[in-house]
Amino acid sequence: MNFVNAFKRGDLCWSAQFLRKLGGEHTLYCRMEYADHLPEMFSGTSITIAPIDTHPKDCIDLWIGSGSNPVNWYSEGCPKDLIAFLMKFFNGLGFGEVFTERHQFLADYPALLPAAMRGPHGALVIDANPESSQCPGYVPEEMDDLVARLANKHSVKTVKGAGMSFSEIGRRSQFSEFIVAVATGPIWPTFNIWNKETPRHILLDGIELDFGIPAEIRYHTCVKDLRNSLENLCLL
C-alpha cells in the first residue's frame, strides 16, 4: 500500500511508528532530505521509502494536518494532548484500532536496543532548532548559554553539531540522568520503550506529550523559564 507524508522528521517519526504497527508491505513517499532516520526505523520490516515527487495518486496522506482525512490537526482544534490525537488520527484512517494504548507510540525498533555507553552521561540536550511553531520561546543564543551553564555542573552531550543519528540519540537517552530538550524532530527517539523513567525538561508551548510512562516531564514556554526551573531544581 502507498502512503505519503510531505513534512519533516517529527511527522515522519509518527508515520513510521504507525506503519510499523500496521505491518505488511508498504511504501512511504517523503522528502528524502528529512528521511535519513527512516531506514533504521524500518529495519526488519517490508516498508520502503521513496522520493515524494514519484508518489502515485492513490497514496494515503499521513500528514496529521491533511484535509483529505476527516480527523486532522485542524478539525480537532489543535489539541493539547498530542498522543491522544495521534491515536485518533491514525485509527481513523480505515485500518481499525492500530493504537489502543498511549505507550504504543514509544519507539521500539531494533537500532534503539540498549548498548554499553562509555563515560558519564549526565545530561542529554536536544538543542536542534525547532522547524515548526511549537517553540516560539526558543532563542538560539539563550539555549547556547544554558548549555554552557549545564556543562559547568554536569557531563553534557548536545545534539546540535554532534552528527548523531536518531538512533544514537535514543540510545544515549537511556544512559542520561536527565534530558533537556527543544520539542523538535530529534526528541522523539528519546521516547522509547527502554527509557520510560528519565526526567525531561521540554521547551514546548501549548502541547503535552503523555506517553503513559512514569517519567516526570516539565514543560516550559521559553528558554528563560526553562533556565529558572533548572536553577530551582539545583541542576544549574
Short mmCIF file of C-alpha atoms in Angstrom, two decimals:
data_model
loop_
_atom_site.label_atom_id
_atom_site.label_comp_id
_atom_site.label_asym_id
_atom_site.label_seq_id
_atom_site.Cartn_x
_atom_site.Cartn_y
_atom_site.Cartn_z
CA MET A 1 0.00 0.00 0.00
CA ASN A 2 1.18 3.52 -0.76
CA PHE A 3 1.43 6.32 1.81
CA VAL A 4 2.78 9.86 1.63
CA ASN A 5 3.96 12.47 4.12
CA ALA A 6 5.39 15.74 2.81
CA PHE A 7 6.53 17.05 6.18
CA LYS A 8 9.64 16.83 8.35
CA ARG A 9 11.37 14.43 10.72
CA GLY A 10 8.97 14.59 13.66
CA ASP A 11 5.94 13.96 11.45
CA LEU A 12 7.80 11.14 9.71
CA CYS A 13 8.54 9.51 13.08
CA TRP A 14 4.81 9.27 13.82
CA SER A 15 4.14 7.91 10.32
CA ALA A 16 6.91 5.35 10.76
CA GLN A 17 5.52 4.19 14.09
CA PHE A 18 2.08 3.79 12.51
CA LEU A 19 3.43 1.76 9.59
CA ARG A 20 5.49 -0.47 11.90
CA LYS A 21 2.41 -1.21 13.99
CA LEU A 22 0.22 -1.69 10.93
CA GLY A 23 2.53 -4.32 9.47
CA GLY A 24 2.63 -5.52 5.91
CA GLU A 25 4.35 -4.35 2.74
CA HIS A 26 4.15 -0.59 2.17
CA THR A 27 5.91 2.34 0.53
CA LEU A 28 6.21 5.72 2.24
CA TYR A 29 6.80 8.62 -0.15
CA CYS A 30 8.53 11.53 1.58
CA ARG A 31 11.07 14.33 1.22
CA MET A 32 14.33 12.43 1.24
CA GLU A 33 16.26 15.26 2.91
CA TYR A 34 14.21 14.53 6.05
CA ALA A 35 14.25 10.74 5.77
CA ASP A 36 17.78 9.86 6.93
CA HIS A 37 16.43 8.25 10.11
CA LEU A 38 13.82 6.06 8.40
CA PRO A 39 15.99 3.14 7.18
CA GLU A 40 16.85 2.21 10.77
CA MET A 41 13.24 2.69 11.89
CA PHE A 42 12.07 0.35 9.12
CA SER A 43 14.79 -2.25 9.68
CA GLY A 44 13.33 -5.76 9.68
CA THR A 45 10.08 -4.66 8.01
CA SER A 46 8.74 -4.74 4.46
CA ILE A 47 8.41 -0.96 4.37
CA THR A 48 10.36 1.06 1.82
CA ILE A 49 10.81 4.79 1.31
CA ALA A 50 10.76 6.68 -1.98
CA PRO A 51 11.08 10.30 -3.16
CA ILE A 52 7.89 12.28 -2.74
CA ASP A 53 7.91 13.55 -6.31
CA THR A 54 7.37 9.98 -7.53
CA HIS A 55 4.28 9.23 -5.43
CA PRO A 56 1.21 7.84 -7.19
CA LYS A 57 -2.20 9.48 -6.88
CA ASP A 58 -3.64 6.67 -4.75
CA CYS A 59 -1.39 7.44 -1.75
CA ILE A 60 -2.93 7.79 1.69
CA ASP A 61 -1.75 11.04 3.26
CA LEU A 62 -0.21 10.53 6.71
CA TRP A 63 0.36 14.22 7.49
CA ILE A 64 -1.67 14.99 10.61
CA GLY A 65 -2.93 18.26 9.13
CA SER A 66 -4.14 16.78 5.85
CA GLY A 67 -7.63 17.89 4.89
CA SER A 68 -8.07 14.62 2.99
CA ASN A 69 -8.60 12.90 6.35
CA PRO A 70 -11.82 13.65 8.31
CA VAL A 71 -9.84 13.65 11.56
CA ASN A 72 -6.91 16.04 11.35
CA TRP A 73 -4.98 18.51 13.48
CA TYR A 74 -7.13 21.45 12.45
CA SER A 75 -10.54 19.75 12.54
CA GLU A 76 -9.71 18.72 16.11
CA GLY A 77 -8.83 22.30 17.11
CA CYS A 78 -5.04 21.82 17.51
CA PRO A 79 -5.46 19.63 20.62
CA LYS A 80 -3.21 19.92 23.65
CA ASP A 81 -2.95 16.15 24.19
CA LEU A 82 -0.81 15.18 21.20
CA ILE A 83 -0.65 11.43 21.81
CA ALA A 84 -4.44 11.10 22.25
CA PHE A 85 -4.85 12.99 18.99
CA LEU A 86 -2.32 10.80 17.16
CA MET A 87 -4.18 7.69 18.28
CA LYS A 88 -7.46 9.14 16.98
CA PHE A 89 -5.87 10.30 13.72
CA PHE A 90 -4.16 7.02 12.79
CA ASN A 91 -7.06 4.88 14.00
CA GLY A 92 -9.32 6.95 11.75
CA LEU A 93 -7.53 6.04 8.53
CA GLY A 94 -9.61 2.92 7.95
CA PHE A 95 -7.29 0.19 9.26
CA GLY A 96 -9.01 -0.43 12.58
CA GLU A 97 -7.56 0.32 16.01
CA VAL A 98 -3.84 0.18 15.26
CA PHE A 99 -3.17 2.01 18.54
CA THR A 100 -5.07 1.14 21.72
CA GLU A 101 -2.61 2.42 24.36
CA ARG A 102 -0.50 5.57 24.58
CA HIS A 103 2.72 3.66 25.18
CA GLN A 104 2.45 2.11 21.71
CA PHE A 105 3.84 5.38 20.35
CA LEU A 106 7.14 4.78 22.15
CA ALA A 107 9.87 3.99 19.64
CA ASP A 108 10.77 0.29 19.73
CA TYR A 109 12.83 -0.51 16.65
CA PRO A 110 15.96 -2.73 16.92
CA ALA A 111 18.58 0.02 16.43
CA LEU A 112 17.46 1.52 19.76
CA LEU A 113 18.34 -1.61 21.73
CA PRO A 114 20.39 -0.62 24.79
CA ALA A 115 24.13 -0.74 24.27
CA ALA A 116 27.05 -0.13 26.61
CA MET A 117 27.94 3.56 26.67
CA ARG A 118 31.37 4.76 27.74
CA GLY A 119 31.92 7.64 30.14
CA PRO A 120 29.45 9.65 32.23
CA HIS A 121 26.24 10.83 30.63
CA GLY A 122 24.69 13.35 32.97
CA ALA A 123 22.54 15.46 30.66
CA LEU A 124 21.39 14.92 27.10
CA VAL A 125 20.44 18.21 25.46
CA ILE A 126 18.25 18.25 22.35
CA ASP A 127 19.21 21.73 21.17
CA ALA A 128 18.35 21.37 17.49
CA ASN A 129 16.49 24.33 16.03
CA PRO A 130 12.69 23.80 16.03
CA GLU A 131 11.30 23.66 12.50
CA SER A 132 7.65 24.32 13.32
CA SER A 133 5.76 26.80 15.50
CA GLN A 134 5.64 24.67 18.65
CA CYS A 135 8.52 26.52 20.36
CA PRO A 136 8.00 30.29 19.88
CA GLY A 137 10.09 30.96 23.00
CA TYR A 138 13.23 29.37 21.55
CA VAL A 139 16.20 31.74 21.25
CA PRO A 140 19.41 30.04 19.99
CA GLU A 141 21.77 32.30 21.93
CA GLU A 142 19.87 31.73 25.18
CA MET A 143 19.92 27.97 24.59
CA ASP A 144 23.68 28.04 23.94
CA ASP A 145 24.19 29.92 27.22
CA LEU A 146 22.04 27.37 29.05
CA VAL A 147 24.10 24.50 27.64
CA ALA A 148 27.32 26.21 28.75
CA ARG A 149 25.96 26.60 32.28
CA LEU A 150 24.86 22.96 32.38
CA ALA A 151 28.35 21.90 31.32
CA ASN A 152 29.79 23.65 34.38
CA LYS A 153 27.97 21.17 36.61
CA HIS A 154 27.30 18.05 34.53
CA SER A 155 28.67 15.91 31.77
CA VAL A 156 26.64 17.19 28.80
CA LYS A 157 26.03 15.76 25.35
CA THR A 158 24.32 18.03 22.84
CA VAL A 159 22.65 17.17 19.57
CA LYS A 160 23.49 20.33 17.64
CA GLY A 161 26.67 19.84 15.66
CA ALA A 162 27.28 16.35 17.08
CA GLY A 163 26.30 14.42 13.96
CA MET A 164 24.36 11.83 15.96
CA SER A 165 21.75 9.73 14.20
CA PHE A 166 18.25 9.48 15.63
CA SER A 167 19.07 6.01 16.91
CA GLU A 168 22.24 7.24 18.63
CA ILE A 169 20.20 9.94 20.35
CA GLY A 170 17.67 7.34 21.50
CA ARG A 171 20.36 5.00 22.83
CA ARG A 172 22.19 7.79 24.63
CA SER A 173 18.96 8.95 26.26
CA GLN A 174 18.78 5.61 28.09
CA PHE A 175 22.01 6.40 29.94
CA SER A 176 21.32 10.05 30.77
CA GLU A 177 20.38 11.34 34.21
CA PHE A 178 18.00 13.88 32.68
CA ILE A 179 17.06 15.33 29.30
CA VAL A 180 16.74 18.99 28.35
CA ALA A 181 15.02 19.32 25.01
CA VAL A 182 13.54 21.56 22.39
CA ALA A 183 10.45 19.75 21.14
CA THR A 184 11.62 19.10 17.60
CA GLY A 185 12.38 16.00 15.50
CA PRO A 186 15.37 14.59 17.45
CA ILE A 187 13.35 14.47 20.70
CA TRP A 188 11.21 11.57 19.50
CA PRO A 189 13.72 8.68 19.77
CA THR A 190 14.29 9.62 23.44
CA PHE A 191 10.73 8.42 24.00
CA ASN A 192 11.45 4.73 23.59
CA ILE A 193 10.45 1.53 25.39
CA TRP A 194 13.86 1.30 27.10
CA ASN A 195 13.68 4.82 28.51
CA LYS A 196 10.45 5.32 30.46
CA GLU A 197 11.75 6.99 33.61
CA THR A 198 14.37 9.61 32.67
CA PRO A 199 13.17 13.10 33.75
CA ARG A 200 12.63 15.54 30.90
CA HIS A 201 12.60 19.33 30.76
CA ILE A 202 10.98 20.30 27.47
CA LEU A 203 10.58 23.58 25.63
CA LEU A 204 7.08 23.23 24.21
CA ASP A 205 4.14 25.63 24.14
CA GLY A 206 0.50 24.52 24.31
CA ILE A 207 1.06 20.79 23.77
CA GLU A 208 1.74 17.91 26.15
CA LEU A 209 3.44 14.57 25.45
CA ASP A 210 1.70 11.93 27.55
CA PHE A 211 3.01 8.52 26.54
CA GLY A 212 1.62 6.89 29.68
CA ILE A 213 5.09 6.48 31.21
CA PRO A 214 6.29 7.25 34.75
CA ALA A 215 8.91 9.82 33.70
CA GLU A 216 8.45 13.30 35.13
CA ILE A 217 8.02 15.80 32.31
CA ARG A 218 8.20 19.56 32.87
CA TYR A 219 7.10 21.93 30.11
CA HIS A 220 8.44 25.43 29.51
CA THR A 221 7.33 28.14 27.11
CA CYS A 222 10.68 29.93 26.77
CA VAL A 223 14.35 29.33 27.47
CA LYS A 224 14.29 31.76 30.42
CA ASP A 225 11.51 29.73 32.07
CA LEU A 226 13.46 26.53 31.40
CA ARG A 227 16.59 28.04 32.94
CA ASN A 228 14.73 29.21 36.04
CA SER A 229 13.21 25.76 36.53
CA LEU A 230 16.60 24.05 36.27
CA GLU A 231 18.03 26.53 38.78
CA ASN A 232 15.21 25.81 41.23
CA LEU A 233 15.96 22.10 40.91
CA CYS A 234 19.67 22.79 41.58
CA LEU A 235 20.55 21.43 38.14
CA LEU A 236 22.33 24.67 37.21
#
